[in-house]
mmCIF file of C-alpha atoms in Angstrom:
data_model
loop_
_atom_site.group_PDB
_atom_site.id
_atom_site.type_symbol
_atom_site.label_atom_id
_atom_site.label_comp_id
_atom_site.label_asym_id
_atom_site.label_seq_id
_atom_site.Cartn_x
_atom_site.Cartn_y
_atom_site.Cartn_z
ATOM 1 C CA UNK A 1 0.030 -0.027 -0.043
ATOM 2 C CA UNK A 2 2.783 2.393 0.929
ATOM 3 C CA UNK A 3 4.545 1.404 -2.376
ATOM 4 C CA UNK A 4 1.503 2.420 -4.345
ATOM 5 C CA UNK A 5 1.161 5.781 -2.625
ATOM 6 C CA UNK A 6 4.803 6.530 -3.205
ATOM 7 C CA UNK A 7 4.375 5.932 -6.982
ATOM 8 C CA UNK A 8 1.330 8.279 -7.245
ATOM 9 C CA UNK A 9 3.338 11.103 -5.513
ATOM 10 C CA UNK A 10 6.241 10.619 -7.895
ATOM 11 C CA UNK A 11 3.890 10.755 -10.958
ATOM 12 C CA UNK A 12 1.991 13.880 -9.833
ATOM 13 C CA UNK A 13 5.394 15.796 -9.107
ATOM 14 C CA UNK A 14 6.652 14.837 -12.618
ATOM 15 C CA UNK A 15 3.388 16.109 -14.150
ATOM 16 C CA UNK A 16 3.681 19.430 -12.252
ATOM 17 C CA UNK A 17 7.191 20.020 -13.422
ATOM 18 C CA UNK A 18 6.160 19.402 -17.063
ATOM 19 C CA UNK A 19 3.315 21.836 -16.849
ATOM 20 C CA UNK A 20 5.584 24.569 -15.508
ATOM 21 C CA UNK A 21 8.009 24.159 -18.335
ATOM 22 C CA UNK A 22 5.157 24.320 -20.829
ATOM 23 C CA UNK A 23 3.958 27.668 -19.305
ATOM 24 C CA UNK A 24 7.410 29.115 -19.571
ATOM 25 C CA UNK A 25 7.720 28.037 -23.176
ATOM 26 C CA UNK A 26 4.275 29.580 -24.082
ATOM 27 C CA UNK A 27 5.328 32.910 -22.405
ATOM 28 C CA UNK A 28 8.567 32.954 -24.455
ATOM 29 C CA UNK A 29 6.755 32.208 -27.830
ATOM 30 C CA UNK A 30 3.524 34.229 -27.483
ATOM 31 C CA UNK A 31 4.619 37.198 -25.367
ATOM 32 C CA UNK A 32 3.426 40.433 -27.089
ATOM 33 C CA UNK A 33 6.094 42.490 -28.941
ATOM 34 C CA UNK A 34 7.277 45.584 -27.108
ATOM 35 C CA UNK A 35 5.454 48.765 -28.375
ATOM 36 C CA UNK A 36 7.662 51.053 -30.377
ATOM 37 C CA UNK A 37 6.561 54.716 -30.399
ATOM 38 C CA UNK A 38 8.141 57.454 -32.549
ATOM 39 C CA UNK A 39 8.944 60.928 -31.207
ATOM 40 C CA UNK A 40 6.005 63.326 -31.711
ATOM 41 C CA UNK A 41 6.445 65.979 -34.371
ATOM 42 C CA UNK A 42 6.330 69.615 -33.680
ATOM 43 C CA UNK A 43 2.916 70.292 -35.611
ATOM 44 C CA UNK A 44 1.170 67.130 -34.318
ATOM 45 C CA UNK A 45 -1.364 67.538 -31.572
ATOM 46 C CA UNK A 46 -0.895 65.707 -28.444
ATOM 47 C CA UNK A 47 -3.254 62.675 -27.872
ATOM 48 C CA UNK A 48 -5.003 64.455 -25.159
ATOM 49 C CA UNK A 49 -6.090 67.255 -27.553
ATOM 50 C CA UNK A 50 -7.561 64.922 -30.248
ATOM 51 C CA UNK A 51 -11.291 64.062 -30.093
ATOM 52 C CA UNK A 52 -12.865 61.525 -32.546
ATOM 53 C CA UNK A 53 -16.435 62.088 -33.829
ATOM 54 C CA UNK A 54 -18.277 59.979 -36.408
ATOM 55 C CA UNK A 55 -18.959 61.653 -39.699
ATOM 56 C CA UNK A 56 -22.225 61.505 -41.790
ATOM 57 C CA UNK A 57 -20.535 59.401 -44.507
ATOM 58 C CA UNK A 58 -19.362 56.664 -42.023
ATOM 59 C CA UNK A 59 -15.831 57.811 -41.403
ATOM 60 C CA UNK A 60 -14.326 59.888 -38.606
ATOM 61 C CA UNK A 61 -13.481 63.568 -38.184
ATOM 62 C CA UNK A 62 -10.476 64.588 -36.246
ATOM 63 C CA UNK A 63 -10.998 67.703 -34.137
ATOM 64 C CA UNK A 64 -7.850 70.025 -34.075
ATOM 65 C CA UNK A 65 -6.785 71.486 -30.781
ATOM 66 C CA UNK A 66 -7.283 75.105 -31.924
ATOM 67 C CA UNK A 67 -10.977 74.555 -32.777
ATOM 68 C CA UNK A 68 -13.464 74.945 -29.956
ATOM 69 C CA UNK A 69 -16.408 72.509 -29.390
ATOM 70 C CA UNK A 70 -19.025 74.970 -30.659
ATOM 71 C CA UNK A 71 -17.094 75.677 -33.909
ATOM 72 C CA UNK A 72 -16.449 72.054 -34.395
ATOM 73 C CA UNK A 73 -20.253 71.197 -34.078
ATOM 74 C CA UNK A 74 -21.010 73.957 -36.661
ATOM 75 C CA UNK A 75 -18.374 72.471 -39.065
ATOM 76 C CA UNK A 76 -19.870 69.034 -38.574
ATOM 77 C CA UNK A 77 -23.435 70.164 -39.276
ATOM 78 C CA UNK A 78 -22.165 71.808 -42.478
ATOM 79 C CA UNK A 79 -21.375 68.386 -44.004
ATOM 80 C CA UNK A 80 -24.212 67.033 -46.395
ATOM 81 C CA UNK A 81 -26.574 64.490 -44.771
ATOM 82 C CA UNK A 82 -27.359 61.183 -46.477
ATOM 83 C CA UNK A 83 -28.119 61.568 -50.141
ATOM 84 C CA UNK A 84 -31.799 61.465 -50.867
ATOM 85 C CA UNK A 85 -33.100 59.314 -53.830
ATOM 86 C CA UNK A 86 -33.042 61.002 -57.194
ATOM 87 C CA UNK A 87 -36.427 62.454 -58.296
ATOM 88 C CA UNK A 88 -38.268 60.588 -61.119
ATOM 89 C CA UNK A 89 -37.481 61.908 -64.552
ATOM 90 C CA UNK A 90 -40.370 63.388 -66.181
ATOM 91 C CA UNK A 91 -41.318 62.261 -69.571
ATOM 92 C CA UNK A 92 -40.869 64.715 -72.510
ATOM 93 C CA UNK A 93 -44.651 64.771 -73.015
ATOM 94 C CA UNK A 94 -45.397 65.935 -69.457
ATOM 95 C CA UNK A 95 -42.491 68.284 -68.624
ATOM 96 C CA UNK A 96 -40.158 70.230 -70.982
ATOM 97 C CA UNK A 97 -36.625 71.200 -70.016
ATOM 98 C CA UNK A 98 -36.036 74.748 -68.677
ATOM 99 C CA UNK A 99 -33.259 77.076 -69.548
ATOM 100 C CA UNK A 100 -31.040 79.003 -67.263
ATOM 101 C CA UNK A 101 -33.417 81.943 -66.963
ATOM 102 C CA UNK A 102 -36.358 79.695 -65.988
ATOM 103 C CA UNK A 103 -38.164 79.885 -69.362
ATOM 104 C CA UNK A 104 -39.570 76.648 -70.671
ATOM 105 C CA UNK A 105 -37.712 75.466 -73.747
ATOM 106 C CA UNK A 106 -40.017 74.777 -76.800
ATOM 107 C CA UNK A 107 -39.911 71.540 -78.514
ATOM 108 C CA UNK A 108 -38.984 71.178 -82.190
ATOM 109 C CA UNK A 109 -42.587 70.443 -82.982
ATOM 110 C CA UNK A 110 -43.776 73.921 -81.830
ATOM 111 C CA UNK A 111 -41.359 75.713 -84.084
ATOM 112 C CA UNK A 112 -42.416 77.352 -87.294
ATOM 113 C CA UNK A 113 -43.572 74.835 -89.732
ATOM 114 C CA UNK A 114 -42.891 74.808 -93.493
ATOM 115 C CA UNK A 115 -46.402 75.773 -94.355
ATOM 116 C CA UNK A 116 -46.280 78.848 -92.028
ATOM 117 C CA UNK A 117 -43.009 79.907 -93.511
ATOM 118 C CA UNK A 118 -44.366 79.473 -97.085
ATOM 119 C CA UNK A 119 -47.504 81.565 -96.133
ATOM 120 C CA UNK A 120 -45.403 84.374 -94.552
ATOM 121 C CA UNK A 121 -43.136 84.431 -97.776
ATOM 122 C CA UNK A 122 -46.143 84.461 -99.933
ATOM 123 C CA UNK A 123 -47.770 87.381 -97.861
ATOM 124 C CA UNK A 124 -44.447 89.371 -98.167
ATOM 125 C CA UNK A 125 -44.340 88.894 -101.884
ATOM 126 C CA UNK A 126 -47.892 90.119 -102.110
ATOM 127 C CA UNK A 127 -47.143 93.242 -100.042
ATOM 128 C CA UNK A 128 -44.129 93.930 -102.301
ATOM 129 C CA UNK A 129 -46.308 93.521 -105.383
ATOM 130 C CA UNK A 130 -49.025 95.743 -103.860
ATOM 131 C CA UNK A 131 -51.613 93.053 -103.928
ATOM 132 C CA UNK A 132 -54.302 92.903 -101.085
ATOM 133 C CA UNK A 133 -53.845 89.319 -100.099
ATOM 134 C CA UNK A 134 -51.562 86.342 -100.620
ATOM 135 C CA UNK A 135 -52.086 83.930 -103.579
ATOM 136 C CA UNK A 136 -52.979 81.188 -101.181
ATOM 137 C CA UNK A 137 -56.020 82.933 -99.849
ATOM 138 C CA UNK A 138 -59.100 80.882 -100.215
ATOM 139 C CA UNK A 139 -57.400 77.912 -101.833
ATOM 140 C CA UNK A 140 -57.350 74.301 -100.557
ATOM 141 C CA UNK A 141 -53.765 74.725 -99.501
ATOM 142 C CA UNK A 142 -54.615 77.444 -96.863
ATOM 143 C CA UNK A 143 -57.577 75.267 -95.638
ATOM 144 C CA UNK A 144 -55.321 72.234 -95.311
ATOM 145 C CA UNK A 145 -52.677 74.276 -93.475
ATOM 146 C CA UNK A 146 -55.393 75.614 -91.045
ATOM 147 C CA UNK A 147 -56.664 72.146 -90.392
ATOM 148 C CA UNK A 148 -53.179 70.785 -89.705
ATOM 149 C CA UNK A 149 -52.418 73.724 -87.440
ATOM 150 C CA UNK A 150 -55.545 73.229 -85.458
ATOM 151 C CA UNK A 151 -54.985 69.469 -85.086
ATOM 152 C CA UNK A 152 -51.374 70.164 -83.966
ATOM 153 C CA UNK A 153 -52.570 72.615 -81.334
ATOM 154 C CA UNK A 154 -55.047 70.012 -79.991
ATOM 155 C CA UNK A 155 -52.384 67.428 -79.734
ATOM 156 C CA UNK A 156 -50.040 69.896 -77.967
ATOM 157 C CA UNK A 157 -52.691 70.762 -75.560
ATOM 158 C CA UNK A 158 -53.318 67.126 -74.776
ATOM 159 C CA UNK A 159 -49.602 66.546 -74.294
ATOM 160 C CA UNK A 160 -49.252 69.487 -72.006
ATOM 161 C CA UNK A 161 -52.250 68.176 -69.999
ATOM 162 C CA UNK A 162 -50.312 64.973 -69.316
ATOM 163 C CA UNK A 163 -51.222 62.446 -71.878
ATOM 164 C CA UNK A 164 -53.748 61.660 -74.563
ATOM 165 C CA UNK A 165 -57.061 61.021 -72.858
ATOM 166 C CA UNK A 166 -58.308 57.426 -73.355
ATOM 167 C CA UNK A 167 -61.774 58.394 -72.364
ATOM 168 C CA UNK A 168 -61.826 61.081 -75.179
ATOM 169 C CA UNK A 169 -60.649 58.573 -77.764
ATOM 170 C CA UNK A 170 -63.483 56.099 -76.738
ATOM 171 C CA UNK A 171 -66.054 58.973 -76.966
ATOM 172 C CA UNK A 172 -64.779 59.864 -80.427
ATOM 173 C CA UNK A 173 -64.948 56.254 -81.640
ATOM 174 C CA UNK A 174 -68.459 55.920 -80.315
ATOM 175 C CA UNK A 175 -69.660 59.166 -81.810
ATOM 176 C CA UNK A 176 -68.420 58.054 -85.290
ATOM 177 C CA UNK A 177 -71.104 56.616 -87.573
ATOM 178 C CA UNK A 178 -69.687 53.160 -87.982
ATOM 179 C CA UNK A 179 -71.692 50.539 -89.917
ATOM 180 C CA UNK A 180 -71.226 46.876 -90.482
ATOM 181 C CA UNK A 181 -69.742 45.652 -93.815
ATOM 182 C CA UNK A 182 -72.295 42.995 -94.754
ATOM 183 C CA UNK A 183 -70.336 41.967 -97.781
ATOM 184 C CA UNK A 184 -68.088 39.909 -95.557
ATOM 185 C CA UNK A 185 -71.056 38.184 -93.715
ATOM 186 C CA UNK A 186 -71.748 34.557 -94.514
ATOM 187 C CA UNK A 187 -74.667 32.149 -93.800
ATOM 188 C CA UNK A 188 -73.517 28.610 -93.180
ATOM 189 C CA UNK A 189 -70.240 29.404 -94.952
ATOM 190 C CA UNK A 190 -71.940 30.863 -98.024
ATOM 191 C CA UNK A 191 -70.963 34.394 -98.937
ATOM 192 C CA UNK A 192 -72.099 36.956 -101.414
ATOM 193 C CA UNK A 193 -70.421 36.903 -104.905
ATOM 194 C CA UNK A 194 -69.575 33.291 -104.531
ATOM 195 C CA UNK A 195 -69.757 30.899 -107.492
ATOM 196 C CA UNK A 196 -72.234 27.991 -107.446
ATOM 197 C CA UNK A 197 -69.609 25.190 -107.030
ATOM 198 C CA UNK A 198 -68.147 27.097 -104.017
ATOM 199 C CA UNK A 199 -71.515 27.406 -102.376
ATOM 200 C CA UNK A 200 -72.402 23.766 -102.995
ATOM 201 C CA UNK A 201 -69.092 22.650 -101.391
ATOM 202 C CA UNK A 202 -69.554 24.915 -98.362
ATOM 203 C CA UNK A 203 -73.185 23.773 -97.681
ATOM 204 C CA UNK A 204 -72.178 20.051 -98.254
ATOM 205 C CA UNK A 205 -69.503 20.331 -95.529
ATOM 206 C CA UNK A 206 -72.229 21.703 -93.163
ATOM 207 C CA UNK A 207 -74.602 18.691 -93.809
ATOM 208 C CA UNK A 208 -77.000 20.322 -96.340
ATOM 209 C CA UNK A 209 -78.372 18.468 -99.327
ATOM 210 C CA UNK A 210 -79.575 20.000 -102.552
ATOM 211 C CA UNK A 211 -83.194 19.507 -103.140
ATOM 212 C CA UNK A 212 -84.005 21.755 -106.070
ATOM 213 C CA UNK A 213 -82.418 23.660 -109.002
ATOM 214 C CA UNK A 214 -83.957 26.191 -111.295
ATOM 215 C CA UNK A 215 -82.469 27.296 -114.646
ATOM 216 C CA UNK A 216 -83.346 30.625 -116.297
ATOM 217 C CA UNK A 217 -82.676 32.426 -119.627
ATOM 218 C CA UNK A 218 -82.631 36.145 -120.005
ATOM 219 C CA UNK A 219 -85.977 37.405 -121.496
ATOM 220 C CA UNK A 220 -84.491 39.413 -124.377
ATOM 221 C CA UNK A 221 -82.424 36.376 -125.281
ATOM 222 C CA UNK A 222 -85.405 34.055 -125.024
ATOM 223 C CA UNK A 223 -87.654 36.312 -127.250
ATOM 224 C CA UNK A 224 -84.939 36.438 -129.908
ATOM 225 C CA UNK A 225 -84.459 32.629 -130.054
ATOM 226 C CA UNK A 226 -88.242 32.241 -130.129
ATOM 227 C CA UNK A 227 -88.349 34.341 -133.256
ATOM 228 C CA UNK A 228 -85.457 32.458 -134.809
ATOM 229 C CA UNK A 229 -87.125 29.077 -134.077
ATOM 230 C CA UNK A 230 -90.432 30.188 -135.577
ATOM 231 C CA UNK A 231 -88.619 31.410 -138.689
ATOM 232 C CA UNK A 232 -87.038 27.941 -139.145
ATOM 233 C CA UNK A 233 -90.415 26.278 -139.016
ATOM 234 C CA UNK A 234 -90.792 25.113 -135.379
ATOM 235 C CA UNK A 235 -94.416 24.906 -134.382
ATOM 236 C CA UNK A 236 -96.027 24.117 -131.011
ATOM 237 C CA UNK A 237 -95.448 25.323 -127.457
ATOM 238 C CA UNK A 238 -93.198 22.445 -126.257
ATOM 239 C CA UNK A 239 -91.198 22.244 -129.484
ATOM 240 C CA UNK A 240 -90.627 25.933 -129.393
ATOM 241 C CA UNK A 241 -89.537 25.853 -125.728
ATOM 242 C CA UNK A 242 -87.074 22.981 -126.437
ATOM 243 C CA UNK A 243 -85.702 24.887 -129.410
ATOM 244 C CA UNK A 244 -85.131 27.996 -127.239
ATOM 245 C CA UNK A 245 -83.375 26.082 -124.459
ATOM 246 C CA UNK A 246 -81.175 24.325 -126.941
ATOM 247 C CA UNK A 247 -80.067 27.515 -128.604
ATOM 248 C CA UNK A 248 -79.467 29.198 -125.257
ATOM 249 C CA UNK A 249 -77.281 26.258 -124.086
ATOM 250 C CA UNK A 250 -75.297 26.293 -127.249
ATOM 251 C CA UNK A 251 -74.516 30.060 -126.774
ATOM 252 C CA UNK A 252 -74.024 29.899 -122.922
ATOM 253 C CA UNK A 253 -76.988 31.977 -122.083
ATOM 254 C CA UNK A 254 -78.796 29.505 -119.809
ATOM 255 C CA UNK A 255 -77.717 29.776 -116.146
ATOM 256 C CA UNK A 256 -78.755 28.464 -112.728
ATOM 257 C CA UNK A 257 -81.114 30.962 -111.311
ATOM 258 C CA UNK A 258 -81.560 29.445 -107.775
ATOM 259 C CA UNK A 259 -80.837 26.397 -105.674
ATOM 260 C CA UNK A 260 -82.335 25.162 -102.545
ATOM 261 C CA UNK A 261 -80.504 23.138 -99.773
ATOM 262 C CA UNK A 262 -82.068 21.469 -96.747
ATOM 263 C CA UNK A 263 -80.684 20.008 -93.508
ATOM 264 C CA UNK A 264 -83.346 17.695 -92.268
ATOM 265 C CA UNK A 265 -82.073 16.945 -88.769
ATOM 266 C CA UNK A 266 -82.141 20.659 -87.706
ATOM 267 C CA UNK A 267 -85.046 21.659 -89.999
ATOM 268 C CA UNK A 268 -83.066 24.330 -91.746
ATOM 269 C CA UNK A 269 -83.404 25.505 -95.382
ATOM 270 C CA UNK A 270 -81.115 27.668 -97.402
ATOM 271 C CA UNK A 271 -81.897 29.214 -100.921
ATOM 272 C CA UNK A 272 -79.337 30.951 -103.032
ATOM 273 C CA UNK A 273 -80.109 33.209 -105.968
ATOM 274 C CA UNK A 274 -77.606 33.875 -108.738
ATOM 275 C CA UNK A 275 -77.054 36.379 -111.509
ATOM 276 C CA UNK A 276 -76.892 35.546 -115.212
ATOM 277 C CA UNK A 277 -73.683 34.581 -117.083
ATOM 278 C CA UNK A 278 -73.235 38.301 -118.005
ATOM 279 C CA UNK A 279 -71.830 38.668 -114.580
ATOM 280 C CA UNK A 280 -70.393 35.155 -114.283
ATOM 281 C CA UNK A 281 -73.291 33.654 -112.469
ATOM 282 C CA UNK A 282 -72.521 34.843 -108.960
ATOM 283 C CA UNK A 283 -74.532 34.669 -105.802
ATOM 284 C CA UNK A 284 -76.430 37.944 -105.003
ATOM 285 C CA UNK A 285 -79.014 36.729 -102.516
ATOM 286 C CA UNK A 286 -78.956 34.152 -99.695
ATOM 287 C CA UNK A 287 -82.138 33.274 -97.761
ATOM 288 C CA UNK A 288 -82.134 31.181 -94.497
ATOM 289 C CA UNK A 289 -85.195 29.738 -92.910
ATOM 290 C CA UNK A 290 -85.579 27.546 -89.846
ATOM 291 C CA UNK A 291 -88.773 25.569 -89.359
ATOM 292 C CA UNK A 292 -87.769 24.183 -86.046
ATOM 293 C CA UNK A 293 -89.843 26.827 -84.247
ATOM 294 C CA UNK A 294 -93.004 25.733 -86.011
ATOM 295 C CA UNK A 295 -92.446 22.145 -85.132
ATOM 296 C CA UNK A 296 -93.614 22.434 -81.549
ATOM 297 C CA UNK A 297 -97.121 23.578 -81.996
ATOM 298 C CA UNK A 298 -99.488 23.737 -79.064
ATOM 299 C CA UNK A 299 -100.507 26.007 -76.125
ATOM 300 C CA UNK A 300 -99.086 23.810 -73.310
ATOM 301 C CA UNK A 301 -96.411 25.098 -71.000
ATOM 302 C CA UNK A 302 -93.892 22.554 -72.394
ATOM 303 C CA UNK A 303 -94.538 23.710 -76.026
ATOM 304 C CA UNK A 304 -94.231 27.267 -75.025
ATOM 305 C CA UNK A 305 -91.085 26.576 -73.127
ATOM 306 C CA UNK A 306 -89.461 24.762 -76.086
ATOM 307 C CA UNK A 307 -90.377 27.559 -78.350
ATOM 308 C CA UNK A 308 -88.865 30.195 -76.064
ATOM 309 C CA UNK A 309 -85.572 28.199 -75.849
ATOM 310 C CA UNK A 310 -85.271 28.061 -79.673
ATOM 311 C CA UNK A 311 -86.081 31.668 -80.141
ATOM 312 C CA UNK A 312 -83.488 32.624 -77.457
ATOM 313 C CA UNK A 313 -80.809 30.331 -79.021
ATOM 314 C CA UNK A 314 -81.458 31.736 -82.451
ATOM 315 C CA UNK A 315 -80.852 35.376 -81.354
ATOM 316 C CA UNK A 316 -77.974 34.459 -79.219
ATOM 317 C CA UNK A 317 -76.200 32.887 -82.173
ATOM 318 C CA UNK A 318 -76.990 35.836 -84.367
ATOM 319 C CA UNK A 319 -75.666 38.332 -81.832
ATOM 320 C CA UNK A 320 -72.504 36.231 -81.348
ATOM 321 C CA UNK A 321 -71.817 35.945 -85.086
ATOM 322 C CA UNK A 322 -72.890 39.230 -86.550
ATOM 323 C CA UNK A 323 -72.884 41.668 -83.598
ATOM 324 C CA UNK A 324 -75.239 44.509 -82.816
ATOM 325 C CA UNK A 325 -77.362 45.492 -85.830
ATOM 326 C CA UNK A 326 -76.946 48.917 -87.290
ATOM 327 C CA UNK A 327 -80.798 49.386 -87.398
ATOM 328 C CA UNK A 328 -82.133 47.862 -84.263
ATOM 329 C CA UNK A 329 -85.799 48.501 -85.023
ATOM 330 C CA UNK A 330 -85.742 46.757 -88.434
ATOM 331 C CA UNK A 331 -82.757 44.522 -87.372
ATOM 332 C CA UNK A 332 -80.616 45.426 -90.455
ATOM 333 C CA UNK A 333 -76.848 45.318 -90.854
ATOM 334 C CA UNK A 334 -75.236 47.285 -93.674
ATOM 335 C CA UNK A 335 -73.820 50.563 -94.883
ATOM 336 C CA UNK A 336 -77.032 51.729 -96.659
ATOM 337 C CA UNK A 337 -77.896 52.555 -100.163
ATOM 338 C CA UNK A 338 -77.244 49.799 -102.691
ATOM 339 C CA UNK A 339 -74.503 48.199 -100.716
ATOM 340 C CA UNK A 340 -74.842 44.642 -99.346
ATOM 341 C CA UNK A 341 -77.103 44.326 -96.252
ATOM 342 C CA UNK A 342 -78.500 41.612 -94.008
ATOM 343 C CA UNK A 343 -81.913 41.397 -92.447
ATOM 344 C CA UNK A 344 -82.965 39.202 -89.613
ATOM 345 C CA UNK A 345 -86.226 37.945 -88.120
ATOM 346 C CA UNK A 346 -87.013 35.121 -85.825
ATOM 347 C CA UNK A 347 -85.875 32.000 -87.773
ATOM 348 C CA UNK A 348 -85.182 34.020 -90.834
ATOM 349 C CA UNK A 349 -82.028 35.668 -92.397
ATOM 350 C CA UNK A 350 -81.710 37.518 -95.691
ATOM 351 C CA UNK A 351 -78.314 38.372 -97.121
ATOM 352 C CA UNK A 352 -78.403 40.411 -100.347
ATOM 353 C CA UNK A 353 -76.142 42.493 -102.684
ATOM 354 C CA UNK A 354 -78.506 44.843 -104.698
ATOM 355 C CA UNK A 355 -75.437 46.399 -106.348
ATOM 356 C CA UNK A 356 -74.570 43.132 -108.002
ATOM 357 C CA UNK A 357 -78.100 42.471 -109.211
ATOM 358 C CA UNK A 358 -78.294 46.050 -110.611
ATOM 359 C CA UNK A 359 -74.935 45.462 -112.461
ATOM 360 C CA UNK A 360 -76.337 42.307 -113.960
ATOM 361 C CA UNK A 361 -79.333 44.213 -115.278
ATOM 362 C CA UNK A 362 -77.159 46.881 -116.744
ATOM 363 C CA UNK A 363 -75.029 44.531 -118.572
ATOM 364 C CA UNK A 364 -78.022 42.688 -119.938
ATOM 365 C CA UNK A 365 -79.557 45.949 -121.169
ATOM 366 C CA UNK A 366 -76.311 46.908 -122.968
ATOM 367 C CA UNK A 367 -76.338 43.489 -124.621
ATOM 368 C CA UNK A 368 -79.953 43.946 -125.569
ATOM 369 C CA UNK A 369 -79.069 47.327 -127.253
ATOM 370 C CA UNK A 370 -76.542 45.714 -129.502
ATOM 371 C CA UNK A 371 -79.368 43.544 -131.130
ATOM 372 C CA UNK A 372 -81.992 46.329 -131.261
ATOM 373 C CA UNK A 373 -83.301 47.435 -134.618
ATOM 374 C CA UNK A 374 -82.201 50.864 -135.323
ATOM 375 C CA UNK A 375 -84.108 53.636 -137.168
ATOM 376 C CA UNK A 376 -87.525 52.632 -135.658
ATOM 377 C CA UNK A 377 -88.798 56.144 -136.469
ATOM 378 C CA UNK A 378 -88.048 58.075 -139.607
ATOM 379 C CA UNK A 379 -89.773 61.387 -139.087
#
């Protein structure tokens, strides 16, 4: 037991000696270096006379010994504070640059225009010649210049006010007399001035089937062929009619006057009318009828309900496809006059081009005048 205690004492003493040596080594290695100070200069203030104050920009400001505390505070307040954000740059339309004297600089658009310079030159020449007015007085050039000047002033006023008013633009567009161009309308894919093969192809794609076709010959051609057939010895109504038709076909005067198409599952019917071959047999009228509203007859609540649904759906599709009519009382779209128009009623649409029909009549009358007997009267 004594032997063990003796060993423990020897071990602890050796450990203490090692720790002391380590502390001495650390002191030798990590002892701070001696502070070396230079001799103060003659003009440098002593450390006791120096005060440090934070600057506005984040640095420090050294206060000299000769400056008092009040003067130093005044000098510090004279430094600019933290910079404020730059103001938003105004657009050229809202604010114009100013000159040194504060006057607003005019934009190049407000300078004298070429028309004004020309008018002034013409006025000076008239004064030199002794004339009372310039040669532009009362002419379209002067009116055009006045109109351009007035529009430029209006634009300048709007720009000075801030920007062009959207509300004003909307009001001007609403006040304008805008009308629908019915020449671009279509009914089930069929448009005005289409040829017959184009209309047949469009309606076939929509599920319509052709049910009737009517041929026609212009009257003045028919009457001439009747006279020729009689002169060749043709007698009888049927023989005379067959002779006229054969002569019209041979000379390409017979044409398809109308065709009717029907879609049975929806009870819809479309009829197209065409001009003669003098205007290349084009469509000038399209008529649409829906008989589905007459299908549910009766006075019961169910029949009335089904009729109301069909009427509502018809006008909903019309409004969605063609827009608001130009004449709401008669429900007519078009620019008026002899231009194309479309008229609608419940279950009925009519798209017509009176101008094309009038052109067909005019060409037929000119052709008729070529064959007219001249010198009918000799007095």
